[in-house]
Amino acid sequence: MHVESASARVRGFELSPARFLQVALASVAALWLIAITGAAVRLTDSGLGCRHWPGCERGHPLPAKDYHAYVEFGNRAFGGVVIVVALLAAGGAMLTRGLPRWASRLAVAVFLGTLAQAPLGYLAVKTDLRWPIVAAHLLLSMALLAGAVVLALEAFALRSGRARPFVPLELRRLGLVAVAACLALLVSGTLATAGGPHSGGGAEHVDRLWRLQPLVYAHAATVGVFGLAFVFVLGYLASRRERAPRLFALALGVFGLLVVQMAIGEVQYRTHLPWPLVLVHVAVAAAVWGALVGFVTVLWRPPAALAPAET
């Protein structure tokens, strides 16, 4: 009797796949937004707006009436919200029946990674925004966003049903190559930012990485590699778009984001990197990354809603 009542209580705490999907999508949105607010801190020269941690200044936990302090502290406060959302996603994964064990572990890993952003932020301030720490801060954000996207798609498949992969193995592997190229694109873009004019420290001296122009050229070359890999995947799907129109539409969406991102990158370089445009560039870059990870995840583990229609 006692065991049965305990089991009933556990079942009472179970989340439906639809409810967990909402939590997982909230985690994706929060992790995307924190990447943008973190970039805003750097681009507005607010990285040293609060010299203490977790409060703003020693003896004064809240920011003074200073623009840079408000920007930096606001990012920290939102980081706390993101941690809570990631914790809810991790707890929800454990309470969702039918979710694979690896997905629950992924949700916990995303939460722990989100938690690790706090000491990384502390190190960034204590080291006066040394570029390796700041770069690691951003790249960890991108890794966490990718994990949250995969988790959300798994929740979607749990709700709508799972289908078998319906594209050739070679194309799925090429999708992984595109993800690796996009990751290299993120790294090269982060390094280009580390060599650029936006140190995040304002009037404070912050060590920069090498010269900007060679880093930009390396970044542009990486764009070419990524673009070629993805265009090949897009071409294959275009030739079979009548069989899998939703998958083709998803690929077109990713490609559209990529074109927008390339256009913004060109304009920002030609206009000497105005910070609002660089911020848009970061936001779209995070969107491209998340969309690509989602697209390649669908190639390997397609939800039934995206499977080809039966003939």
Tab-separated table of C-alpha atoms in Angstrom, residues 167 171 230-252 255 295 299:
chain	number	residue	atom	x	y	z
A	167	VAL	CA	18.124	11.256	-45.733
A	171	LEU	CA	24.221	13.728	-46.062
A	230	PHE	CA	25.597	23.869	-46.149
A	231	VAL	CA	24.814	24.784	-49.767
A	232	PHE	CA	25.516	21.179	-50.778
A	233	VAL	CA	23.028	19.943	-48.150
A	234	LEU	CA	20.503	22.541	-49.303
A	235	GLY	CA	20.930	21.470	-52.935
A	236	TYR	CA	20.224	17.842	-52.109
A	237	LEU	CA	17.069	18.770	-50.206
A	238	ALA	CA	15.959	21.118	-52.988
A	239	SER	CA	16.077	18.237	-55.459
A	240	ARG	CA	13.757	16.260	-53.162
A	241	ARG	CA	11.671	19.102	-51.761
A	242	GLU	CA	8.377	17.537	-52.831
A	243	ARG	CA	9.117	14.511	-50.687
A	244	ALA	CA	10.133	16.437	-47.552
A	245	PRO	CA	8.855	20.009	-47.946
A	246	ARG	CA	9.035	20.890	-44.243
A	247	LEU	CA	12.639	19.812	-43.933
A	248	PHE	CA	13.490	21.812	-47.047
A	249	ALA	CA	11.697	24.857	-45.600
A	250	LEU	CA	13.725	24.469	-42.399
A	251	ALA	CA	16.950	24.337	-44.419
A	252	LEU	CA	15.892	27.435	-46.358
A	255	PHE	CA	20.221	29.549	-45.203
A	295	PHE	CA	18.441	21.321	-38.422
A	299	LEU	CA	18.520	15.026	-39.970
